[in-house]
PDB file of C-alpha atoms and ligand atoms in Angstrom:
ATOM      1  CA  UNK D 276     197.086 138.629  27.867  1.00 44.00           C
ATOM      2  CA  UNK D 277     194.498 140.835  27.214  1.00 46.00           C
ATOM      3  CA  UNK D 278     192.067 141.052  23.760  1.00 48.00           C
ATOM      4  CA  UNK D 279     193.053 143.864  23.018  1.00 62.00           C
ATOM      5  CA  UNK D 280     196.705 143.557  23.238  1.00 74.00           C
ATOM      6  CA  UNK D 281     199.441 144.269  20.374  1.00 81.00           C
ATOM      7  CA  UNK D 282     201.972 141.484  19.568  1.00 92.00           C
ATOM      8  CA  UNK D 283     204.074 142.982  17.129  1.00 96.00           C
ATOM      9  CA  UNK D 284     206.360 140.773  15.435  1.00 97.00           C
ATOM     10  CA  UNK D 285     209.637 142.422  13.739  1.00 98.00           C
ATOM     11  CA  UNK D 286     211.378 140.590  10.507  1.00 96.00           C
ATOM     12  CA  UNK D 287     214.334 141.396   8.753  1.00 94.00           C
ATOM     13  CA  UNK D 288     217.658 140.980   8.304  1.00 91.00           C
ATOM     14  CA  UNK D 289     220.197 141.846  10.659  1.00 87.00           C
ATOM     15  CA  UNK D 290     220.764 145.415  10.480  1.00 86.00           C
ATOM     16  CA  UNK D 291     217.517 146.302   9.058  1.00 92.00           C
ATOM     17  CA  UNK D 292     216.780 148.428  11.814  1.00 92.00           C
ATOM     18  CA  UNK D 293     214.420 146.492  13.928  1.00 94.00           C
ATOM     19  CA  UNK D 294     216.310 147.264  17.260  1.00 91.00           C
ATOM     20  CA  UNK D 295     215.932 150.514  16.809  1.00 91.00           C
ATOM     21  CA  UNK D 296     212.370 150.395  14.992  1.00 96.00           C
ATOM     22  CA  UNK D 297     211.591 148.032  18.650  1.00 96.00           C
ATOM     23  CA  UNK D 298     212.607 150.867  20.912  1.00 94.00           C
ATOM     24  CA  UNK D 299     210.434 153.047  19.374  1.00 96.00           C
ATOM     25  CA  UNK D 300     207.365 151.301  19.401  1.00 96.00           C
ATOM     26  CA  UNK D 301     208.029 150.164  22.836  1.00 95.00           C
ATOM     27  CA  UNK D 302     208.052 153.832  23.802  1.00 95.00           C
ATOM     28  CA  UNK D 303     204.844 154.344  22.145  1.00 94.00           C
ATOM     29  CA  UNK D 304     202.629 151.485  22.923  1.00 93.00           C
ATOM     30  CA  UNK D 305     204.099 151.422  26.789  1.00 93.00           C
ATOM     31  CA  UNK D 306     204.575 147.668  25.882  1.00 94.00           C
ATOM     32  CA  UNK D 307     208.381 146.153  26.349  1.00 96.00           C
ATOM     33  CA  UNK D 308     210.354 145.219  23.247  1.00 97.00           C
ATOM     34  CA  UNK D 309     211.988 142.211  23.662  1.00 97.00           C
ATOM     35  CA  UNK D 310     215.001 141.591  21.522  1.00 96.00           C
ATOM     36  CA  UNK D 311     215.767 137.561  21.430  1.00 96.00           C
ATOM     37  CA  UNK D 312     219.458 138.686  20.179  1.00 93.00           C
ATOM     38  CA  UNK D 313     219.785 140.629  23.761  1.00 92.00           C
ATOM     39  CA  UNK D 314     218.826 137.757  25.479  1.00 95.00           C
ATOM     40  CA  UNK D 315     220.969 135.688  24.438  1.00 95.00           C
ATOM     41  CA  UNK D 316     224.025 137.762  25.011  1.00 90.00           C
ATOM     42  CA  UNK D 317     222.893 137.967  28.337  1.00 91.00           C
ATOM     43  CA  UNK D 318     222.765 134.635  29.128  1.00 94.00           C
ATOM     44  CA  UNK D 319     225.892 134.251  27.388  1.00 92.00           C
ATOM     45  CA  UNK D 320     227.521 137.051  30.225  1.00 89.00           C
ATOM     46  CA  UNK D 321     225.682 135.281  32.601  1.00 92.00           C
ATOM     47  CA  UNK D 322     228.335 132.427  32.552  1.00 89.00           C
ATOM     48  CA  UNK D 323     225.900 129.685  32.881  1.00 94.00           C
ATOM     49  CA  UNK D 324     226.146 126.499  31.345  1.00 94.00           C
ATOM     50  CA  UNK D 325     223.133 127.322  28.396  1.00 95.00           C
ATOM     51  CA  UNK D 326     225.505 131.017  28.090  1.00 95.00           C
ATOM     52  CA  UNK D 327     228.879 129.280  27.174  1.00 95.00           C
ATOM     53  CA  UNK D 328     226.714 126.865  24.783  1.00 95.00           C
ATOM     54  CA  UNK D 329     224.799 129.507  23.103  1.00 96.00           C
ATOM     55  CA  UNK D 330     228.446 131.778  22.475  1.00 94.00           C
ATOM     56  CA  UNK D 331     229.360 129.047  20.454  1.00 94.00           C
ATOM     57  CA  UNK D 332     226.565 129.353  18.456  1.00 94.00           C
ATOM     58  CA  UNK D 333     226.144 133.428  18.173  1.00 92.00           C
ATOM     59  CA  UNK D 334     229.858 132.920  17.207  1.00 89.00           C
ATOM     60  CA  UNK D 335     229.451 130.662  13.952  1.00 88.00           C
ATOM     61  CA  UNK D 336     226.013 133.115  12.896  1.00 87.00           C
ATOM     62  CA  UNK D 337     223.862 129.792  12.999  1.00 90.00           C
ATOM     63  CA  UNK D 338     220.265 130.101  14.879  1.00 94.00           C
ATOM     64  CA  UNK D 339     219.959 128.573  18.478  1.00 97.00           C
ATOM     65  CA  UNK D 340     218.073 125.423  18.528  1.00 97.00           C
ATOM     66  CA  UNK D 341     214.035 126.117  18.349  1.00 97.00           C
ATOM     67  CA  UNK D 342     213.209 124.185  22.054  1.00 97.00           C
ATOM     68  CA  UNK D 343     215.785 126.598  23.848  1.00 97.00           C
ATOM     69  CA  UNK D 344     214.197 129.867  22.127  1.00 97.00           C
ATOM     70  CA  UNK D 345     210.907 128.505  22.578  1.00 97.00           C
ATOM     71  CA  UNK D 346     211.953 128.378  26.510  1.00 96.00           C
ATOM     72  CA  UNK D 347     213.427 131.662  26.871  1.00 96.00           C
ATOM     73  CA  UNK D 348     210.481 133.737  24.942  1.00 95.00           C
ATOM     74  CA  UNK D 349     208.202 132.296  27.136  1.00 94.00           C
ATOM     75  CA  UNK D 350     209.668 132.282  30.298  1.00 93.00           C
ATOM     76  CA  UNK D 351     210.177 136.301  29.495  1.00 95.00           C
ATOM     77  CA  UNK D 352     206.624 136.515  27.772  1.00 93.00           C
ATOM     78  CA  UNK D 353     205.136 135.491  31.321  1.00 91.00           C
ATOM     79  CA  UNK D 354     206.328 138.088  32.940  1.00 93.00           C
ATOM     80  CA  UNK D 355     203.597 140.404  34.504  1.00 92.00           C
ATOM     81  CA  UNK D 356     204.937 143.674  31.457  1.00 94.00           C
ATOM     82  CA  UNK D 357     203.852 142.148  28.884  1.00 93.00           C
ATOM     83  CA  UNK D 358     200.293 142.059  30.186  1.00 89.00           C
ATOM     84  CA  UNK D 359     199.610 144.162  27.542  1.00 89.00           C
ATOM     85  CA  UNK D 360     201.658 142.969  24.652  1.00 92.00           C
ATOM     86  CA  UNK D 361     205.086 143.059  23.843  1.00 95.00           C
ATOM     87  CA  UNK D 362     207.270 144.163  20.534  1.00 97.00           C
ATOM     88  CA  UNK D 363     208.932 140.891  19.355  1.00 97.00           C
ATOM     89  CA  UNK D 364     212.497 141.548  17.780  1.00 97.00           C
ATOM     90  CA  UNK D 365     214.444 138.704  16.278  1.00 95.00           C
ATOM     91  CA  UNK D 366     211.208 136.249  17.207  1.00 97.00           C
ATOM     92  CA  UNK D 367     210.455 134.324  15.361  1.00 97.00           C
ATOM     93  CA  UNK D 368     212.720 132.656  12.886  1.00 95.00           C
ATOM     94  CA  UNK D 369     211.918 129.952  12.014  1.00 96.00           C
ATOM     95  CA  UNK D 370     208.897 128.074  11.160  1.00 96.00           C
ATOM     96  CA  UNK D 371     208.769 126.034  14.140  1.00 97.00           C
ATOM     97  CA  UNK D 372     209.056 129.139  16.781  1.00 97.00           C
ATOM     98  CA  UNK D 373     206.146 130.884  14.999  1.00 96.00           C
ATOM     99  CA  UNK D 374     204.073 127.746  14.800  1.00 96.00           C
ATOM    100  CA  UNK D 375     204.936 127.098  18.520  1.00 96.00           C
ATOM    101  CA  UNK D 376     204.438 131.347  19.489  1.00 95.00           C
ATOM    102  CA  UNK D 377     200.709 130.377  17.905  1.00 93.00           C
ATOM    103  CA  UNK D 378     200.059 127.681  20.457  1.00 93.00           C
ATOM    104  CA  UNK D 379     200.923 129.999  23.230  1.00 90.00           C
ATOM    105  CA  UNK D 380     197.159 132.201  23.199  1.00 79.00           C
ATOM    106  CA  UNK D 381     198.168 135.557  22.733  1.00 72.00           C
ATOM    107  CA  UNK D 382     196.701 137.692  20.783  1.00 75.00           C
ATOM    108  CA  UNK D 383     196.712 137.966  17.091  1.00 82.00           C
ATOM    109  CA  UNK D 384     200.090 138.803  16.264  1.00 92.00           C
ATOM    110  CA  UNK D 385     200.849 141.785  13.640  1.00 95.00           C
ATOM    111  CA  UNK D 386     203.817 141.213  11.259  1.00 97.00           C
ATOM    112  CA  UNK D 387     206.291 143.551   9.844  1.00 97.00           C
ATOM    113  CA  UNK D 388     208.482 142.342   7.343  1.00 97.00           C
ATOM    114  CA  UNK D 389     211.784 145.152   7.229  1.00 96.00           C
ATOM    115  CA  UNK D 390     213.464 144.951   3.551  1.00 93.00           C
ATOM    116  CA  UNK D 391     216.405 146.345   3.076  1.00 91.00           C
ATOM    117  CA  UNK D 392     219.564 146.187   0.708  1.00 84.00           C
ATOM    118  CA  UNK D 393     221.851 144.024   0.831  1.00 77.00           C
ATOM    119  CA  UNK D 394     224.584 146.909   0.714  1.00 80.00           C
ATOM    120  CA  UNK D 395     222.695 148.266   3.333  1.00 83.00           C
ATOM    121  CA  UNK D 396     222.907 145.282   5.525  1.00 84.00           C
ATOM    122  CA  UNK D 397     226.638 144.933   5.310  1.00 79.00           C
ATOM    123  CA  UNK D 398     227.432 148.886   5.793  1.00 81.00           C
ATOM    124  CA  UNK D 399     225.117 148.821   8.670  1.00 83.00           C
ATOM    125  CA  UNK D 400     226.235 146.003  10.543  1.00 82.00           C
ATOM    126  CA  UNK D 401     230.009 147.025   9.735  1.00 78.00           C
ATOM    127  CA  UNK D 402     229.904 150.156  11.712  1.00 80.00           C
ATOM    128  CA  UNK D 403     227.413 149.009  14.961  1.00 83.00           C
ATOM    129  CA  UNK D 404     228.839 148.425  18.120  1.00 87.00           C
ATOM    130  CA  UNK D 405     227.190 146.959  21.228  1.00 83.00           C
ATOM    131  CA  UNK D 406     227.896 147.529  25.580  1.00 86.00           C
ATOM    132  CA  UNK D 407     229.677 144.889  26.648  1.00 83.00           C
ATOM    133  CA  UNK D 408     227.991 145.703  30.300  1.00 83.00           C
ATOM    134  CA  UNK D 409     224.177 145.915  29.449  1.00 80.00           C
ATOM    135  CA  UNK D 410     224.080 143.974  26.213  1.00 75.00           C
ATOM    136  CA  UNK D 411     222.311 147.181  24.135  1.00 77.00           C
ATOM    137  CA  UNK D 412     223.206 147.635  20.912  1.00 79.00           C
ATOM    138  CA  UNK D 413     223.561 150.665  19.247  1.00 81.00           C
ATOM    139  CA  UNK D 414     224.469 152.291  15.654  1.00 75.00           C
ATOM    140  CA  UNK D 415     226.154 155.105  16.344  1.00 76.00           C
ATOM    141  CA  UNK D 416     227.230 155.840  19.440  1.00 80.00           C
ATOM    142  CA  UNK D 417     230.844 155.436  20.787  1.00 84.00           C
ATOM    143  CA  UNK D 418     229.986 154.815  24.708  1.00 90.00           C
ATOM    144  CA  UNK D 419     226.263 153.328  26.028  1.00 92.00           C
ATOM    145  CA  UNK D 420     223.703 155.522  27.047  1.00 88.00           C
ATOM    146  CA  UNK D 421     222.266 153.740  29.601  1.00 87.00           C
ATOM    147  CA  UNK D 422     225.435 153.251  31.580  1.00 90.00           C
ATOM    148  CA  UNK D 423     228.401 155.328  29.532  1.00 91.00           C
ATOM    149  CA  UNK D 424     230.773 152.069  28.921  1.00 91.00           C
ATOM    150  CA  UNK D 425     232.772 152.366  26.075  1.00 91.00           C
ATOM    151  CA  UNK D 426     230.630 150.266  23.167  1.00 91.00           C
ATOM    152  CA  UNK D 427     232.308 147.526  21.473  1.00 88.00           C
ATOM    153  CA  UNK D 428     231.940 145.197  17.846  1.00 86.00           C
ATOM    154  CA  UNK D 429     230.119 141.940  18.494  1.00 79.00           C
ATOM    155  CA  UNK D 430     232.026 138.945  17.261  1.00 80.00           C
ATOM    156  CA  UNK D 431     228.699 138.149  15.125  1.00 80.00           C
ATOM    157  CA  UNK D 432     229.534 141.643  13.421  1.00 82.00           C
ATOM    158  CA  UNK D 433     232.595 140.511  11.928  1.00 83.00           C
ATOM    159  CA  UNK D 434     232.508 140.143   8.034  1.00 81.00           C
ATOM    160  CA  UNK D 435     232.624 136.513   7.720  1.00 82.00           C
ATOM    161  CA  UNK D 436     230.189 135.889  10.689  1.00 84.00           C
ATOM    162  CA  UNK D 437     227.558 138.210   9.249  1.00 83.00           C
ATOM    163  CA  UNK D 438     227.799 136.721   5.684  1.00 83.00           C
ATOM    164  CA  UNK D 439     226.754 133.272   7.771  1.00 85.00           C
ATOM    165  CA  UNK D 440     224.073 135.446   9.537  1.00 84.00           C
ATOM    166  CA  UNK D 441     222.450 136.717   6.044  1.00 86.00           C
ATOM    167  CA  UNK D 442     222.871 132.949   4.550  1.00 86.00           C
ATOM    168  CA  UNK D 443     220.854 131.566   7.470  1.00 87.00           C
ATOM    169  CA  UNK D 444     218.526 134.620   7.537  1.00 88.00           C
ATOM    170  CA  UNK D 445     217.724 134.123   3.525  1.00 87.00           C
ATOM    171  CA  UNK D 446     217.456 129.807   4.484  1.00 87.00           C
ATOM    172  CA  UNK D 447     214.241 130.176   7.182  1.00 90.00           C
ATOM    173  CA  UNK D 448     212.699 133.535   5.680  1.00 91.00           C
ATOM    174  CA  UNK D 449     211.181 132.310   2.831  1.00 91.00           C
ATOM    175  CA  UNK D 450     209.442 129.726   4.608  1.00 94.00           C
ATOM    176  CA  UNK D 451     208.506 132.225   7.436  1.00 95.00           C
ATOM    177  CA  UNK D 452     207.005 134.739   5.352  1.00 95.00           C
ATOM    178  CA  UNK D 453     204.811 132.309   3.384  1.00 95.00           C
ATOM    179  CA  UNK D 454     203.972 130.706   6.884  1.00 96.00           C
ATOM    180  CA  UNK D 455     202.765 134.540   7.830  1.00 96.00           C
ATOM    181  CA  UNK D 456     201.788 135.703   4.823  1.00 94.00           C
ATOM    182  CA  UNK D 457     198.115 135.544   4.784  1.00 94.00           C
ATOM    183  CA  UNK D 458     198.291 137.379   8.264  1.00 93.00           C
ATOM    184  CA  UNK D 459     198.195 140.637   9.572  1.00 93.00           C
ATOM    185  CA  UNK D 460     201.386 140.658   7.362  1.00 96.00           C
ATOM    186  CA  UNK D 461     203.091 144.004   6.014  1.00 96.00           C
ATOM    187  CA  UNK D 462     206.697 144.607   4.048  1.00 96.00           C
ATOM    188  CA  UNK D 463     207.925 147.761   5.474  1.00 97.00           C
ATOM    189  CA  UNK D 464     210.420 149.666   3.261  1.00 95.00           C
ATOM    190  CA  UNK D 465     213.208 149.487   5.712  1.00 95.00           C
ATOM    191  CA  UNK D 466     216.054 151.507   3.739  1.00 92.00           C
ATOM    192  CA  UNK D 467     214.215 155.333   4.120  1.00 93.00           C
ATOM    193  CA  UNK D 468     215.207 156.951   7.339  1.00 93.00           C
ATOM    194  CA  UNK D 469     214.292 155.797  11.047  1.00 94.00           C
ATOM    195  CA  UNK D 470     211.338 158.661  11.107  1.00 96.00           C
ATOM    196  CA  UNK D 471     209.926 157.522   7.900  1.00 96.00           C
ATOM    197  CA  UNK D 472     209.601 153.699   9.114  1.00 97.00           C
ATOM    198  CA  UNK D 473     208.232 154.557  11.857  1.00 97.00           C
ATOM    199  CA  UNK D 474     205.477 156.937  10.976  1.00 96.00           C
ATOM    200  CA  UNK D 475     204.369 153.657   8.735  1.00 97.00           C
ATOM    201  CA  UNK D 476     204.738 151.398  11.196  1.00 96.00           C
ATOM    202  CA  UNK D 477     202.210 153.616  14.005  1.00 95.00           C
ATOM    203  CA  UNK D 478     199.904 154.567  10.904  1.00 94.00           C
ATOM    204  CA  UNK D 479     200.086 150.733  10.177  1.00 94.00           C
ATOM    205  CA  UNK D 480     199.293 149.940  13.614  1.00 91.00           C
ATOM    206  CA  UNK D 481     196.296 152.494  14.658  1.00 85.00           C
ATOM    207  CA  UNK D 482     194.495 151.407  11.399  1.00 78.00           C
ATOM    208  CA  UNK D 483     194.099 148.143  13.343  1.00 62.00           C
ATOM    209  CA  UNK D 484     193.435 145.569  10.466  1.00 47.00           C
ATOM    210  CA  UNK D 485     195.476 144.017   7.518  1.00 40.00           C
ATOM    211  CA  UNK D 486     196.325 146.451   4.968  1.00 35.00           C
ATOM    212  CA  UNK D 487     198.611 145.153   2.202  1.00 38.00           C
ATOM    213  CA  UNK D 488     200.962 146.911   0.672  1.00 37.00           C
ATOM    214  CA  UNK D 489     201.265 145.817  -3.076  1.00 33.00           C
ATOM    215  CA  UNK D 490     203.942 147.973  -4.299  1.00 35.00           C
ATOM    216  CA  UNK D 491     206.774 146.537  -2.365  1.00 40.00           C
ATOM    217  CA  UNK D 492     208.305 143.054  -3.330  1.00 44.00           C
ATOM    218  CA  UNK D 493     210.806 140.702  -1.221  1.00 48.00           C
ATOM    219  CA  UNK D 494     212.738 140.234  -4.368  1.00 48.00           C
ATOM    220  CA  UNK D 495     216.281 141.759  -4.801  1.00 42.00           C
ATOM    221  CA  UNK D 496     216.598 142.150  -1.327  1.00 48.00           C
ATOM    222  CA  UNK D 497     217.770 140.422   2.039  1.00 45.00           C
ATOM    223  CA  UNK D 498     214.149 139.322   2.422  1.00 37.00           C
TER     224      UNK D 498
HETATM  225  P1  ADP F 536     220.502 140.081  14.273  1.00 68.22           P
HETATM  226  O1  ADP F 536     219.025 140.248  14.074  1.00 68.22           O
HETATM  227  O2  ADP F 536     221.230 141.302  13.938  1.00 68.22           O
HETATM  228  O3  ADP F 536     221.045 138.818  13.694  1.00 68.22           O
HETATM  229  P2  ADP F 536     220.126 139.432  17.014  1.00 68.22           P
HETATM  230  O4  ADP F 536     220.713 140.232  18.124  1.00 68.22           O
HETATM  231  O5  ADP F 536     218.653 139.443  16.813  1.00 68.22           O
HETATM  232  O6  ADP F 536     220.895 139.965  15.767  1.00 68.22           O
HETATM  233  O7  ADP F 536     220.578 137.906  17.130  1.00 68.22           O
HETATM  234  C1  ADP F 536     221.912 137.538  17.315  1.00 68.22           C
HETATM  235  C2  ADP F 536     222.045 136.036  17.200  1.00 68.22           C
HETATM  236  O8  ADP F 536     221.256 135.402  18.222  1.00 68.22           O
HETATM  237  C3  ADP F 536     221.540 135.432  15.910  1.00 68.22           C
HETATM  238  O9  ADP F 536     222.511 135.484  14.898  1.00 68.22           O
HETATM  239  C4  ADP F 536     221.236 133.996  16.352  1.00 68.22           C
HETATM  240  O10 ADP F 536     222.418 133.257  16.464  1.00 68.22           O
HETATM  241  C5  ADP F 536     220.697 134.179  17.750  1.00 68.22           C
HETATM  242  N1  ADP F 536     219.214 134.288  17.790  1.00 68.22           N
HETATM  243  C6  ADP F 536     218.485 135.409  18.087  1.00 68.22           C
HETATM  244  N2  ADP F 536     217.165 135.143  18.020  1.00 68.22           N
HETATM  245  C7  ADP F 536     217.045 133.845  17.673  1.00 68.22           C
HETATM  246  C8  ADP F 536     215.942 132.974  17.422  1.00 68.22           C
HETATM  247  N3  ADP F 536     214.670 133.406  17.517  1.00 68.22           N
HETATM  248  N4  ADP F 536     216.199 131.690  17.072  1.00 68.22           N
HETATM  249  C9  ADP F 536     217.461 131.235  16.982  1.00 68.22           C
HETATM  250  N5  ADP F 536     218.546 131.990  17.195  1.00 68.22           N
HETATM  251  C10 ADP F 536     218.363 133.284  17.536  1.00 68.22           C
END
């Protein structure tokens, strides 16, 4: 990887927008956003033996174990597109995969930390759906738009499952955030609309050093 490349690293609760915050970006930097979540579906379609262990897993909303994520992100980080960098979404989370991402010599990561309300998270999540064929997900659409199947609920978006998900979310932030907060570390107020978040995130970005903002806290939310 080269100096001057951007490792962004996306936090936040499921639903906080990060997916679509990733897509963005991706568009904008020319660097791919990699979505942990989407791998893992993947493999799960894939039928493979790590697939049908991992659906058990997704399906209970607990975190797959640290050595297998470790594995995937960097078997997909070494691949020749993210020369220049790559948009992390849903990596890390925990302690462990960040200390481990360190070890790995890329370049200094940036950190954005999405907060967002707890009713948020649960309306959000409620009402997205995901392509069974490609593994995208999406918030509002009724059929994908990169190959027109008819979208579908993931089982992880089912009310109990994403109660689990926010549980183990609120168990590994804490520790992540202080474990990145003395970085390149930013909360980004996730709640205003998609255009909003991202103008910050690009103005955030092109100022190219830490800037932090005080008037946001973590408490209160799903942060
Ligand atoms: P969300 O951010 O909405 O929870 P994702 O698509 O990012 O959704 O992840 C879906 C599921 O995949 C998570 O609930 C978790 O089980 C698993 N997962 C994704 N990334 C990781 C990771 N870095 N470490 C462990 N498990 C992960």
């Amino acid at each position: 990887m080269q100096d001057h490349a951007h490792v962004v690293i996306l936090l936040g609760p499921p639903g906080a927008g990060k997916g679509t915050q990733s897509a963005r970006l991706s568009a904008a930097l020319g660097i791919p956003a990699i979505s942990t979540g989407e791998i893992l579906r993947a493999e799960c379609q894939s039928g493979s033996d790590l697939g049908r262990e991992v659906e058990t897993v997704l399906a209970r909303g607990e975190l797959v174990d640290d050595q297998t994520m470790n594995e995937l992100v960097t078997c997909r980080l070494r691949k020749s597109d993210c020369a220049r960098g790559c948009i992390l979404d849903g990596y890390p989370r925990t302690v462990a995969q960040a200390r481990y991402l360190d070890t790995l010599n890329f370049a200094v990561p940036r950190i954005f930390d999405f907060i967002v309300s707890a009713r948020d998270v649960i309306a959000r999540l409620g009402g997205r759906k995901y392509c069974p064929e490609c593994g995208q997900t999406f918030s509002t659409a009724q059929v994908c738009s990169r190959d027109g199947s008819p979208l579908i609920q993931r089982e992880d978006d089912k009310p109990a499952v994403i109660r689990e998900r926010l549980r183990v979310y609120r168990r590994n932030m804490d520790k992540l955030v202080r474990f990145y907060q003395s970085r390149d570390y930013h909360l980004i107020h996730a709640t205003r609309a998609p255009d909003m978040v991202f103008e910050e995130l690009l103005r955030l970005l092109d100022a190219g050093r830490p800037v932090r903002n005080s008037i946001l806290t973590r408490s209160g939310a799903y942060a």
